[in-house]
Amino acid sequence: AAGVSDQGVDSSTGMGLRFGYLIQVSDDLTVGVTYQTKTSMGRFKKYDQLFAEKGDFDIPSNYAVGVAYKATPEMNVVLDIAKINYTDVASLSNPNTGFSNPTAPIGTGGALGDANGRGFGWDDMTVYKLGGEYNVNSRLALRAGYSKTNQPIGANDTSFNLIAPAVIEEHFTFGLTYELEDKSDITAFVMYAPEVTVNGNTAVAGTNGNANLTMSQTAFGMAYGWNF
């Protein structure tokens, strides 16, 4: 359908600002704060009947505070707390069922692309992150991290999220960097996000079953660096 699907690749550009401040409380303790404004993006013109506000899809504002502590000469520990304001953006936060009938299946109720049109129904998120780095020796550093957040998608907002089932709530990460003798290094990591399922109360129009979302994630990465 025109402006909804099968329109090929589209692009968008935008502008936003990020501010930050770093405070060296002591030799072992550092505190940082950051704020990013909402990034105003151009509309996806090819999909102006899919996303709310005629294809508008801004990047929401967010802010965070972080603490880094040098627990021992070999080990650093960091803690971050971040807030992502998805309610800044109608195409992200508008419910994806009708405003007047929250249990209506997608394809009925509020029109796609309108200012109050259907969105992904994402709630604001608070993300807690804990990480650590341990220097085994002058060449090898080991790292681990964990993040936890609230579920942004409710049972009444699963239908539209079939195209973006972002239901993950936790991430576990492990990594290392090993320095080689020729001023180069190898870095590797693995990330695992346990499976999460959100059982929906709504269906895609023309079907009888509810739209349920399930996702898990596993990622691996490796990089080679050379200092010159």
Tab-separated table of C-alpha atoms in Angstrom:
chain	number	residue	atom	x	y	z
A	1	ALA	CA	0.000	0.000	0.000
A	2	ALA	CA	1.261	3.489	-0.842
A	3	GLY	CA	2.954	5.126	2.112
A	4	VAL	CA	2.671	1.984	4.236
A	5	SER	CA	4.608	-0.971	2.784
A	6	ASP	CA	6.733	-2.084	-0.175
A	7	GLN	CA	8.068	1.415	-0.785
A	8	GLY	CA	11.751	0.493	-0.810
A	9	VAL	CA	14.549	2.212	1.093
A	10	ASP	CA	13.904	5.602	2.676
A	11	SER	CA	16.208	7.876	4.647
A	12	SER	CA	16.011	10.676	7.169
A	13	THR	CA	18.416	13.275	8.540
A	14	GLY	CA	18.147	15.328	11.697
A	15	MET	CA	19.855	17.400	14.350
A	16	GLY	CA	20.138	17.268	18.122
A	17	LEU	CA	22.438	18.336	20.951
A	18	ARG	CA	24.265	16.408	23.651
A	19	PHE	CA	25.664	17.941	26.837
A	20	GLY	CA	27.882	16.331	29.437
A	21	TYR	CA	29.893	17.153	32.530
A	22	LEU	CA	32.593	15.095	34.250
A	23	ILE	CA	33.484	15.597	37.916
A	24	GLN	CA	36.704	14.187	39.400
A	25	VAL	CA	35.568	13.751	42.993
A	26	SER	CA	38.803	12.056	44.114
A	27	ASP	CA	41.674	10.068	42.674
A	28	ASP	CA	39.471	6.964	42.740
A	29	LEU	CA	35.966	8.373	42.108
A	30	THR	CA	34.577	10.069	38.995
A	31	VAL	CA	30.977	11.185	38.406
A	32	GLY	CA	29.507	12.107	35.049
A	33	VAL	CA	26.154	13.430	33.831
A	34	THR	CA	24.838	13.732	30.291
A	35	TYR	CA	21.729	14.994	28.533
A	36	GLN	CA	20.700	14.593	24.917
A	37	THR	CA	17.897	16.666	23.463
A	38	LYS	CA	15.253	15.166	21.242
A	39	THR	CA	16.785	14.794	17.800
A	40	SER	CA	14.439	16.302	15.242
A	41	MET	CA	14.444	14.070	12.177
A	42	GLY	CA	13.022	14.606	8.723
A	43	ARG	CA	9.935	12.617	7.811
A	44	PHE	CA	10.037	9.252	6.090
A	45	LYS	CA	8.134	10.441	3.032
A	46	LYS	CA	7.788	6.977	1.513
A	47	TYR	CA	6.140	5.759	4.737
A	48	ASP	CA	4.069	8.807	5.634
A	49	GLN	CA	0.962	6.632	6.034
A	50	LEU	CA	2.685	4.159	8.365
A	51	PHE	CA	4.277	6.228	11.122
A	52	ALA	CA	2.372	8.844	13.129
A	53	GLU	CA	2.588	12.529	12.208
A	54	LYS	CA	2.945	11.751	8.479
A	55	GLY	CA	6.094	9.671	8.795
A	56	ASP	CA	7.811	11.679	11.517
A	57	PHE	CA	10.225	9.522	13.521
A	58	ASP	CA	12.358	11.610	15.895
A	59	ILE	CA	14.991	10.243	18.287
A	60	PRO	CA	13.806	10.707	21.892
A	61	SER	CA	15.652	12.731	24.507
A	62	ASN	CA	17.589	10.913	27.196
A	63	TYR	CA	19.682	11.679	30.232
A	64	ALA	CA	22.025	9.696	32.446
A	65	VAL	CA	24.275	9.817	35.474
A	66	GLY	CA	27.279	7.555	35.900
A	67	VAL	CA	29.842	6.751	38.557
A	68	ALA	CA	33.277	5.223	37.980
A	69	TYR	CA	35.231	3.874	40.944
A	70	LYS	CA	38.774	2.529	40.973
A	71	ALA	CA	38.293	-0.230	43.533
A	72	THR	CA	41.890	-1.475	43.307
A	73	PRO	CA	44.848	-0.572	41.094
A	74	GLU	CA	43.754	-3.428	38.824
A	75	MET	CA	39.955	-3.067	38.876
A	76	ASN	CA	37.511	-0.352	37.797
A	77	VAL	CA	33.760	-0.490	38.480
A	78	VAL	CA	31.145	1.677	36.746
A	79	LEU	CA	27.435	2.235	37.393
A	80	ASP	CA	25.113	4.122	35.020
A	81	ILE	CA	21.440	5.017	35.324
A	82	ALA	CA	19.793	6.338	32.169
A	83	LYS	CA	16.272	7.498	31.281
A	84	ILE	CA	14.984	7.276	27.689
A	85	ASN	CA	11.938	9.465	27.024
A	86	TYR	CA	10.064	7.567	24.324
A	87	THR	CA	6.963	9.644	25.109
A	88	ASP	CA	8.756	12.521	23.351
A	89	VAL	CA	7.948	10.879	20.019
A	90	ALA	CA	4.385	10.138	18.880
A	91	SER	CA	5.371	7.418	16.396
A	92	LEU	CA	7.107	5.538	19.217
A	93	SER	CA	4.751	6.143	22.147
A	94	ASN	CA	1.268	6.356	20.612
A	95	PRO	CA	-0.680	3.180	21.392
A	96	ASN	CA	-0.964	0.862	18.411
A	97	THR	CA	-4.607	0.114	19.061
A	98	GLY	CA	-7.451	2.618	18.787
A	99	PHE	CA	-7.476	5.418	21.357
A	100	SER	CA	-11.192	4.930	21.888
A	101	ASN	CA	-10.948	1.123	21.871
A	102	PRO	CA	-7.640	-0.122	23.338
A	103	THR	CA	-8.457	-3.760	22.561
A	104	ALA	CA	-9.246	-3.216	18.871
A	105	PRO	CA	-7.071	-5.170	16.440
A	106	ILE	CA	-4.506	-3.320	14.379
A	107	GLY	CA	-6.044	-2.269	11.081
A	108	THR	CA	-9.084	-0.785	12.833
A	109	GLY	CA	-9.588	2.396	14.838
A	110	GLY	CA	-7.185	5.364	14.533
A	111	ALA	CA	-5.742	5.942	11.064
A	112	LEU	CA	-2.082	5.218	10.398
A	113	GLY	CA	-0.015	8.317	9.683
A	114	ASP	CA	-2.259	10.765	11.580
A	115	ALA	CA	-0.931	12.939	14.406
A	116	ASN	CA	-2.763	10.641	16.829
A	117	GLY	CA	-2.226	7.614	14.616
A	118	ARG	CA	-1.024	4.280	15.780
A	119	GLY	CA	2.508	3.947	17.124
A	120	PHE	CA	4.604	1.323	18.864
A	121	GLY	CA	3.186	2.134	22.305
A	122	TRP	CA	6.582	2.237	24.007
A	123	ASP	CA	6.739	3.538	27.571
A	124	ASP	CA	9.646	5.581	28.901
A	125	MET	CA	12.516	3.382	30.053
A	126	THR	CA	14.963	3.555	32.955
A	127	VAL	CA	18.103	1.530	32.266
A	128	TYR	CA	20.491	0.394	34.997
A	129	LYS	CA	23.996	-0.637	33.910
A	130	LEU	CA	26.784	-2.160	35.986
A	131	GLY	CA	30.192	-2.959	34.551
A	132	GLY	CA	33.711	-3.783	35.575
A	133	GLU	CA	37.203	-4.060	34.113
A	134	TYR	CA	40.018	-6.099	35.644
A	135	ASN	CA	43.600	-5.758	34.418
A	136	VAL	CA	45.082	-9.214	34.856
A	137	ASN	CA	48.510	-7.919	33.835
A	138	SER	CA	50.001	-5.224	31.613
A	139	ARG	CA	48.639	-6.947	28.499
A	140	LEU	CA	45.329	-8.570	29.387
A	141	ALA	CA	42.161	-6.775	30.504
A	142	LEU	CA	38.902	-8.601	31.250
A	143	ARG	CA	35.479	-6.920	31.231
A	144	ALA	CA	31.930	-7.811	32.251
A	145	GLY	CA	28.657	-5.897	32.261
A	146	TYR	CA	24.979	-6.208	33.067
A	147	SER	CA	22.000	-4.009	32.225
A	148	LYS	CA	18.387	-4.155	33.365
A	149	THR	CA	15.336	-2.181	32.340
A	150	ASN	CA	11.542	-2.195	32.521
A	151	GLN	CA	9.389	-3.717	29.794
A	152	PRO	CA	8.452	-0.894	27.365
A	153	ILE	CA	5.686	-2.797	25.528
A	154	GLY	CA	2.338	-3.575	27.122
A	155	ALA	CA	-0.074	-6.366	26.263
A	156	ASN	CA	-2.330	-3.941	24.363
A	157	ASP	CA	0.537	-2.764	22.140
A	158	THR	CA	1.961	-5.964	20.687
A	159	SER	CA	0.410	-5.916	17.207
A	160	PHE	CA	2.361	-3.025	15.673
A	161	ASN	CA	5.535	-4.236	17.396
A	162	LEU	CA	5.601	-7.328	15.203
A	163	ILE	CA	7.912	-5.240	13.000
A	164	ALA	CA	10.112	-4.235	15.966
A	165	PRO	CA	9.674	-6.701	18.862
A	166	ALA	CA	11.970	-4.860	21.303
A	167	VAL	CA	10.931	-6.786	24.424
A	168	ILE	CA	14.428	-7.520	25.801
A	169	GLU	CA	14.873	-6.507	29.454
A	170	GLU	CA	18.380	-7.739	30.376
A	171	HIS	CA	21.817	-7.903	28.735
A	172	PHE	CA	24.921	-9.768	29.905
A	173	THR	CA	28.252	-8.879	28.292
A	174	PHE	CA	31.762	-10.279	28.594
A	175	GLY	CA	34.899	-9.114	26.818
A	176	LEU	CA	38.662	-8.835	26.832
A	177	THR	CA	41.533	-6.942	25.250
A	178	TYR	CA	44.959	-8.500	24.757
A	179	GLU	CA	47.922	-6.342	23.750
A	180	LEU	CA	50.415	-7.891	21.342
A	181	GLU	CA	54.121	-7.148	21.159
A	182	ASP	CA	53.941	-5.103	17.937
A	183	LYS	CA	51.860	-2.246	19.409
A	184	SER	CA	48.644	-3.906	18.315
A	185	ASP	CA	45.820	-5.495	20.278
A	186	ILE	CA	42.908	-7.867	19.893
A	187	THR	CA	39.528	-7.168	21.475
A	188	ALA	CA	36.641	-9.645	21.629
A	189	PHE	CA	33.210	-9.688	23.261
A	190	VAL	CA	30.063	-11.751	23.639
A	191	MET	CA	26.600	-10.449	24.539
A	192	TYR	CA	23.589	-12.476	25.626
A	193	ALA	CA	20.059	-11.218	26.243
A	194	PRO	CA	17.714	-13.843	27.773
A	195	GLU	CA	14.450	-14.611	26.030
A	196	VAL	CA	11.436	-12.489	26.964
A	197	THR	CA	7.831	-13.013	25.835
A	198	VAL	CA	4.990	-10.488	25.952
A	199	ASN	CA	1.589	-12.081	25.396
A	200	GLY	CA	-0.682	-9.648	23.630
A	201	ASN	CA	-4.353	-8.849	24.030
A	202	THR	CA	-4.786	-7.688	20.438
A	203	ALA	CA	-4.724	-9.354	17.037
A	204	VAL	CA	-3.810	-8.341	13.525
A	205	ALA	CA	-6.961	-7.527	11.579
A	206	GLY	CA	-8.374	-10.593	9.828
A	207	THR	CA	-6.926	-13.066	12.336
A	208	ASN	CA	-8.303	-14.684	15.463
A	209	GLY	CA	-5.121	-15.201	17.521
A	210	ASN	CA	-3.412	-12.647	19.702
A	211	ALA	CA	-0.114	-11.060	18.635
A	212	ASN	CA	2.574	-12.411	21.005
A	213	LEU	CA	6.171	-11.168	20.958
A	214	THR	CA	9.268	-13.228	21.811
A	215	MET	CA	12.917	-12.252	21.458
A	216	SER	CA	16.359	-13.310	22.651
A	217	GLN	CA	19.715	-12.009	21.435
A	218	THR	CA	23.266	-13.305	21.162
A	219	ALA	CA	26.104	-11.306	19.623
A	220	PHE	CA	29.820	-11.899	19.147
A	221	GLY	CA	32.467	-9.446	18.035
A	222	MET	CA	36.202	-9.179	17.473
A	223	ALA	CA	38.428	-6.258	16.536
A	224	TYR	CA	42.107	-5.766	15.741
A	225	GLY	CA	43.745	-2.478	16.658
A	226	TRP	CA	47.141	-1.047	15.845
A	227	ASN	CA	48.772	1.912	17.605
A	228	PHE	CA	51.065	4.132	15.546
